[in-house]
Short mmCIF file of C-alpha atoms in Angstrom, two decimals:
data_model
loop_
_atom_site.label_atom_id
_atom_site.label_comp_id
_atom_site.label_asym_id
_atom_site.label_seq_id
_atom_site.Cartn_x
_atom_site.Cartn_y
_atom_site.Cartn_z
CA UNK A 1 0.00 0.00 0.00
CA UNK A 2 1.46 3.36 -1.02
CA UNK A 3 0.56 6.86 0.14
CA UNK A 4 -2.84 8.08 -1.06
CA UNK A 5 -3.72 4.58 -2.30
CA UNK A 6 -6.82 2.94 -0.87
CA UNK A 7 -6.23 -0.47 0.68
CA UNK A 8 -8.44 -3.29 -0.56
CA UNK A 9 -10.23 -3.45 2.80
CA UNK A 10 -10.97 0.29 2.78
CA UNK A 11 -12.24 0.09 -0.80
CA UNK A 12 -14.54 -2.81 0.00
CA UNK A 13 -15.95 -1.19 3.13
CA UNK A 14 -16.12 2.45 1.95
CA UNK A 15 -16.40 2.16 -1.83
CA UNK A 16 -14.35 4.21 -4.27
CA UNK A 17 -13.39 7.59 -2.86
CA UNK A 18 -15.01 10.76 -4.23
CA UNK A 19 -12.81 13.77 -3.43
CA UNK A 20 -15.34 16.49 -4.26
CA UNK A 21 -18.54 14.78 -3.14
CA UNK A 22 -21.02 15.69 -0.44
CA UNK A 23 -21.17 15.15 3.31
CA UNK A 24 -21.42 11.36 3.19
CA UNK A 25 -18.41 11.22 0.88
CA UNK A 26 -16.49 13.33 3.39
CA UNK A 27 -17.34 10.83 6.13
CA UNK A 28 -16.34 7.87 3.96
CA UNK A 29 -13.07 9.52 2.95
CA UNK A 30 -12.19 9.98 6.60
CA UNK A 31 -13.15 6.39 7.46
CA UNK A 32 -11.22 5.05 4.46
CA UNK A 33 -8.06 6.88 5.51
CA UNK A 34 -8.46 5.59 9.07
CA UNK A 35 -8.91 2.00 7.85
CA UNK A 36 -5.83 2.36 5.62
CA UNK A 37 -3.77 3.56 8.58
CA UNK A 38 -4.93 0.69 10.79
CA UNK A 39 -4.30 -1.90 8.06
CA UNK A 40 -0.80 -0.51 7.48
CA UNK A 41 0.04 -0.73 11.18
CA UNK A 42 -1.45 -4.22 11.53
CA UNK A 43 0.54 -5.53 8.57
CA UNK A 44 3.71 -3.90 9.92
CA UNK A 45 3.15 -5.53 13.32
CA UNK A 46 2.28 -9.03 12.19
CA UNK A 47 4.84 -9.35 9.40
CA UNK A 48 7.81 -8.50 11.59
CA UNK A 49 10.30 -11.33 11.80
CA UNK A 50 9.89 -11.57 15.55
CA UNK A 51 7.52 -9.03 17.12
CA UNK A 52 7.85 -8.92 20.89
CA UNK A 53 5.06 -10.37 23.05
CA UNK A 54 4.49 -6.87 24.44
CA UNK A 55 3.97 -5.42 20.96
CA UNK A 56 1.44 -8.11 20.11
CA UNK A 57 -0.55 -8.00 23.35
CA UNK A 58 -0.58 -4.19 23.58
CA UNK A 59 -1.25 -3.18 19.98
CA UNK A 60 -2.97 -6.06 18.14
CA UNK A 61 -6.25 -5.90 20.14
CA UNK A 62 -6.53 -2.15 19.54
CA UNK A 63 -5.87 -2.48 15.80
CA UNK A 64 -8.29 -5.41 15.44
CA UNK A 65 -11.11 -3.66 17.26
CA UNK A 66 -10.45 -0.50 15.27
CA UNK A 67 -11.02 -2.47 12.05
CA UNK A 68 -14.33 -3.76 13.41
CA UNK A 69 -15.54 -0.34 14.56
CA UNK A 70 -14.39 1.60 11.49
CA UNK A 71 -15.73 -1.04 9.11
CA UNK A 72 -19.14 -1.16 10.77
CA UNK A 73 -19.37 2.63 10.81
CA UNK A 74 -18.55 2.70 7.09
CA UNK A 75 -21.28 0.18 6.31
CA UNK A 76 -23.78 2.10 8.44
CA UNK A 77 -22.86 5.24 6.47
CA UNK A 78 -23.48 3.46 3.17
CA UNK A 79 -26.72 1.76 4.19
CA UNK A 80 -28.18 4.42 6.50
CA UNK A 81 -26.51 7.79 5.70
CA UNK A 82 -28.91 9.73 7.92
CA UNK A 83 -27.30 8.19 11.00
CA UNK A 84 -23.79 9.47 10.24
CA UNK A 85 -24.99 12.80 8.83
CA UNK A 86 -26.65 13.63 12.15
CA UNK A 87 -23.48 12.72 14.05
CA UNK A 88 -21.28 14.68 11.64
CA UNK A 89 -23.42 17.79 11.99
CA UNK A 90 -23.47 17.47 15.78
CA UNK A 91 -19.68 17.14 15.89
CA UNK A 92 -19.41 20.30 13.78
CA UNK A 93 -21.30 22.34 16.37
CA UNK A 94 -19.22 24.87 18.31
CA UNK A 95 -20.34 23.42 21.64
CA UNK A 96 -19.53 19.79 20.79
CA UNK A 97 -17.62 18.42 23.76
CA UNK A 98 -14.80 15.91 23.38
CA UNK A 99 -14.22 15.52 27.11
CA UNK A 100 -17.37 13.57 27.92
CA UNK A 101 -19.37 10.65 26.45
CA UNK A 102 -21.79 11.68 23.73
CA UNK A 103 -25.03 9.73 23.54
CA UNK A 104 -25.29 10.36 19.80
CA UNK A 105 -22.04 8.53 18.97
CA UNK A 106 -21.93 5.25 17.06
CA UNK A 107 -22.04 2.50 19.66
CA UNK A 108 -21.36 -1.20 19.32
CA UNK A 109 -24.43 -2.10 21.34
CA UNK A 110 -27.21 -0.25 19.58
CA UNK A 111 -25.70 0.51 16.16
CA UNK A 112 -24.09 -2.86 15.37
CA UNK A 113 -25.72 -5.31 17.79
CA UNK A 114 -29.10 -4.92 19.46
CA UNK A 115 -31.51 -6.76 21.72
CA UNK A 116 -33.86 -9.18 20.01
CA UNK A 117 -37.21 -7.87 18.84
CA UNK A 118 -39.91 -10.47 19.49
CA UNK A 119 -42.52 -8.91 17.19
CA UNK A 120 -41.10 -6.69 14.45
CA UNK A 121 -44.46 -5.35 13.38
CA UNK A 122 -45.96 -4.59 16.77
CA UNK A 123 -46.83 -0.92 17.07
CA UNK A 124 -44.70 -0.69 20.21
CA UNK A 125 -41.66 -2.07 18.34
CA UNK A 126 -42.16 0.37 15.46
CA UNK A 127 -42.27 3.44 17.69
CA UNK A 128 -38.47 3.31 17.91
CA UNK A 129 -37.24 0.44 15.70
CA UNK A 130 -33.63 -0.62 16.07
CA UNK A 131 -31.47 0.25 13.07
CA UNK A 132 -28.54 -1.88 14.24
CA UNK A 133 -26.40 -3.30 11.44
CA UNK A 134 -26.93 -6.86 12.71
CA UNK A 135 -30.27 -6.23 14.37
CA UNK A 136 -33.56 -7.94 13.57
CA UNK A 137 -34.87 -5.26 11.20
CA UNK A 138 -31.71 -5.31 9.10
CA UNK A 139 -31.89 -9.09 9.08
CA UNK A 140 -35.47 -9.05 7.80
CA UNK A 141 -35.28 -6.08 5.41
CA UNK A 142 -31.71 -6.10 4.08
CA UNK A 143 -29.64 -9.21 4.72
CA UNK A 144 -32.22 -11.94 4.06
CA UNK A 145 -33.75 -10.46 0.86
CA UNK A 146 -30.31 -9.94 -0.69
CA UNK A 147 -28.54 -13.13 0.33
CA UNK A 148 -29.40 -15.00 -2.88
CA UNK A 149 -28.05 -12.05 -4.88
CA UNK A 150 -24.79 -12.36 -2.98
CA UNK A 151 -24.62 -16.11 -3.63
CA UNK A 152 -25.39 -15.59 -7.34
CA UNK A 153 -22.64 -12.96 -7.63
CA UNK A 154 -19.97 -15.37 -6.38
CA UNK A 155 -21.30 -18.54 -8.03
CA UNK A 156 -18.63 -18.60 -10.75
CA UNK A 157 -15.69 -17.61 -8.52
CA UNK A 158 -13.21 -20.40 -7.88
CA UNK A 159 -9.87 -20.76 -6.14
CA UNK A 160 -10.79 -18.60 -3.16
CA UNK A 161 -11.02 -20.12 0.32
CA UNK A 162 -13.25 -17.43 1.85
CA UNK A 163 -15.69 -17.50 -1.06
CA UNK A 164 -15.74 -21.30 -1.08
CA UNK A 165 -16.69 -21.19 2.59
CA UNK A 166 -19.38 -18.59 1.90
CA UNK A 167 -20.90 -20.61 -0.95
CA UNK A 168 -21.68 -23.51 1.39
CA UNK A 169 -23.83 -21.46 3.76
CA UNK A 170 -27.56 -20.94 3.80
CA UNK A 171 -28.82 -17.63 5.09
CA UNK A 172 -29.60 -18.58 8.69
CA UNK A 173 -26.21 -20.20 9.12
CA UNK A 174 -24.46 -17.18 7.58
CA UNK A 175 -26.36 -14.67 9.71
CA UNK A 176 -26.05 -16.57 12.99
CA UNK A 177 -22.33 -17.21 12.50
CA UNK A 178 -21.72 -13.58 11.56
CA UNK A 179 -23.62 -12.35 14.61
CA UNK A 180 -21.81 -14.76 16.91
CA UNK A 181 -18.33 -14.09 15.50
CA UNK A 182 -18.73 -10.30 15.45
CA UNK A 183 -19.76 -10.44 19.09
CA UNK A 184 -17.00 -12.85 20.17
CA UNK A 185 -14.25 -11.01 18.26
CA UNK A 186 -15.26 -7.66 19.73
CA UNK A 187 -15.36 -9.11 23.23
CA UNK A 188 -12.00 -10.87 22.90
CA UNK A 189 -10.30 -7.80 21.43
CA UNK A 190 -11.83 -5.55 24.09
CA UNK A 191 -10.37 -7.71 26.87
CA UNK A 192 -6.92 -6.94 25.49
CA UNK A 193 -7.62 -3.21 25.31
CA UNK A 194 -9.15 -2.85 28.77
CA UNK A 195 -6.65 -5.21 30.47
CA UNK A 196 -9.59 -7.10 31.89
CA UNK A 197 -7.75 -10.40 32.37
CA UNK A 198 -5.86 -10.73 35.64
CA UNK A 199 -4.07 -14.01 34.90
CA UNK A 200 -0.67 -13.20 33.31
CA UNK A 201 -0.31 -16.33 31.21
CA UNK A 202 -3.75 -15.93 29.70
CA UNK A 203 -3.60 -12.18 29.21
CA UNK A 204 -0.92 -12.26 26.50
CA UNK A 205 -1.72 -13.14 22.91
CA UNK A 206 0.97 -15.14 21.14
CA UNK A 207 1.60 -14.57 17.44
CA UNK A 208 -0.29 -17.62 16.05
CA UNK A 209 -3.32 -16.89 18.26
CA UNK A 210 -3.25 -13.23 17.26
CA UNK A 211 -3.05 -14.03 13.55
CA UNK A 212 -6.00 -16.42 13.88
CA UNK A 213 -8.06 -13.78 15.70
CA UNK A 214 -7.16 -11.12 13.12
CA UNK A 215 -8.05 -13.49 10.28
CA UNK A 216 -11.48 -14.10 11.80
CA UNK A 217 -12.01 -10.38 12.41
CA UNK A 218 -10.96 -9.27 8.94
CA UNK A 219 -12.73 -12.14 7.16
CA UNK A 220 -16.06 -11.35 8.83
CA UNK A 221 -15.94 -7.59 8.31
CA UNK A 222 -14.77 -8.06 4.71
CA UNK A 223 -17.54 -10.58 3.98
CA UNK A 224 -20.19 -8.17 5.23
CA UNK A 225 -18.44 -5.47 3.19
CA UNK A 226 -18.75 -7.67 0.12
CA UNK A 227 -22.42 -8.24 0.92
CA UNK A 228 -23.39 -4.55 1.06
CA UNK A 229 -22.43 -4.16 -2.60
CA UNK A 230 -25.39 -6.25 -3.76
CA UNK A 231 -27.89 -4.12 -1.80
CA UNK A 232 -29.63 -1.80 -4.25
CA UNK A 233 -29.66 1.32 -2.06
CA UNK A 234 -26.04 1.08 -0.84
CA UNK A 235 -24.29 4.45 -1.13
CA UNK A 236 -21.14 4.46 -3.27
CA UNK A 237 -21.73 0.87 -4.36
CA UNK A 238 -18.93 -1.03 -6.13
CA UNK A 239 -19.69 -3.25 -9.10
CA UNK A 240 -19.37 -6.83 -7.94
CA UNK A 241 -16.33 -7.68 -10.05
CA UNK A 242 -14.39 -4.89 -8.30
CA UNK A 243 -15.79 -5.89 -4.91
CA UNK A 244 -14.79 -9.53 -5.42
CA UNK A 245 -11.31 -8.48 -6.57
CA UNK A 246 -10.88 -6.39 -3.41
CA UNK A 247 -12.20 -9.26 -1.27
CA UNK A 248 -9.62 -11.61 -2.77
CA UNK A 249 -6.81 -9.07 -2.42
CA UNK A 250 -7.51 -8.71 1.30
CA UNK A 251 -6.54 -12.36 1.75
CA UNK A 252 -3.12 -11.68 0.22
CA UNK A 253 -1.94 -8.84 2.46
CA UNK A 254 0.58 -11.09 4.19
CA UNK A 255 -0.93 -11.14 7.66
CA UNK A 256 -2.64 -14.51 7.61
#
């Protein structure tokens, strides 16, 4: 990756950059640059000949969780631009405070994951429906109706381990595994960031374990990034040949 060149992961998650576009393009440009920076640092860390245990345990969890958070924010921006436009405008206000939590911010619990909704079409549920990326409304209205389009778009692709794995899945398996692995990856990475573990031998990630965790993290966020490009209303949508090429390139970055 060279300066001012979008990494494959940033391209898949944010789409092609538009330098003179509107407010959503400005958000996606910022997210793309952030993803590029994180990818560059992750590759530099994990391709060292012998990174120290301290480097791995201190930096890898932060970089991995950053990929999850940035990638999910990018997909929210492309599927539900209103959400990020409100936040962007709020952060542009003169009285926006950076020294306290802001309830309007993108949050993992609420914007990515959400509590189950027992009856989607109950009037009570619709008064304030969850718009979480992996919530029940997205499952019903976006992921399920477009899953066959995703499978059709990759039907003729061969020689790719991640796509071969994806081809074998039916929707419920895909969705449940994605939900479970997003949740488990975020939790495992967060334990490294917050120094939650108090047992020294279990608190450090060795290199093989870290690479496996990063592979799972990147594979899942990239697969959802591939998926959004078959959704008709996705902002800044890639054509599927470009999206598949980026998806395949991600697997060759030398980390896994």
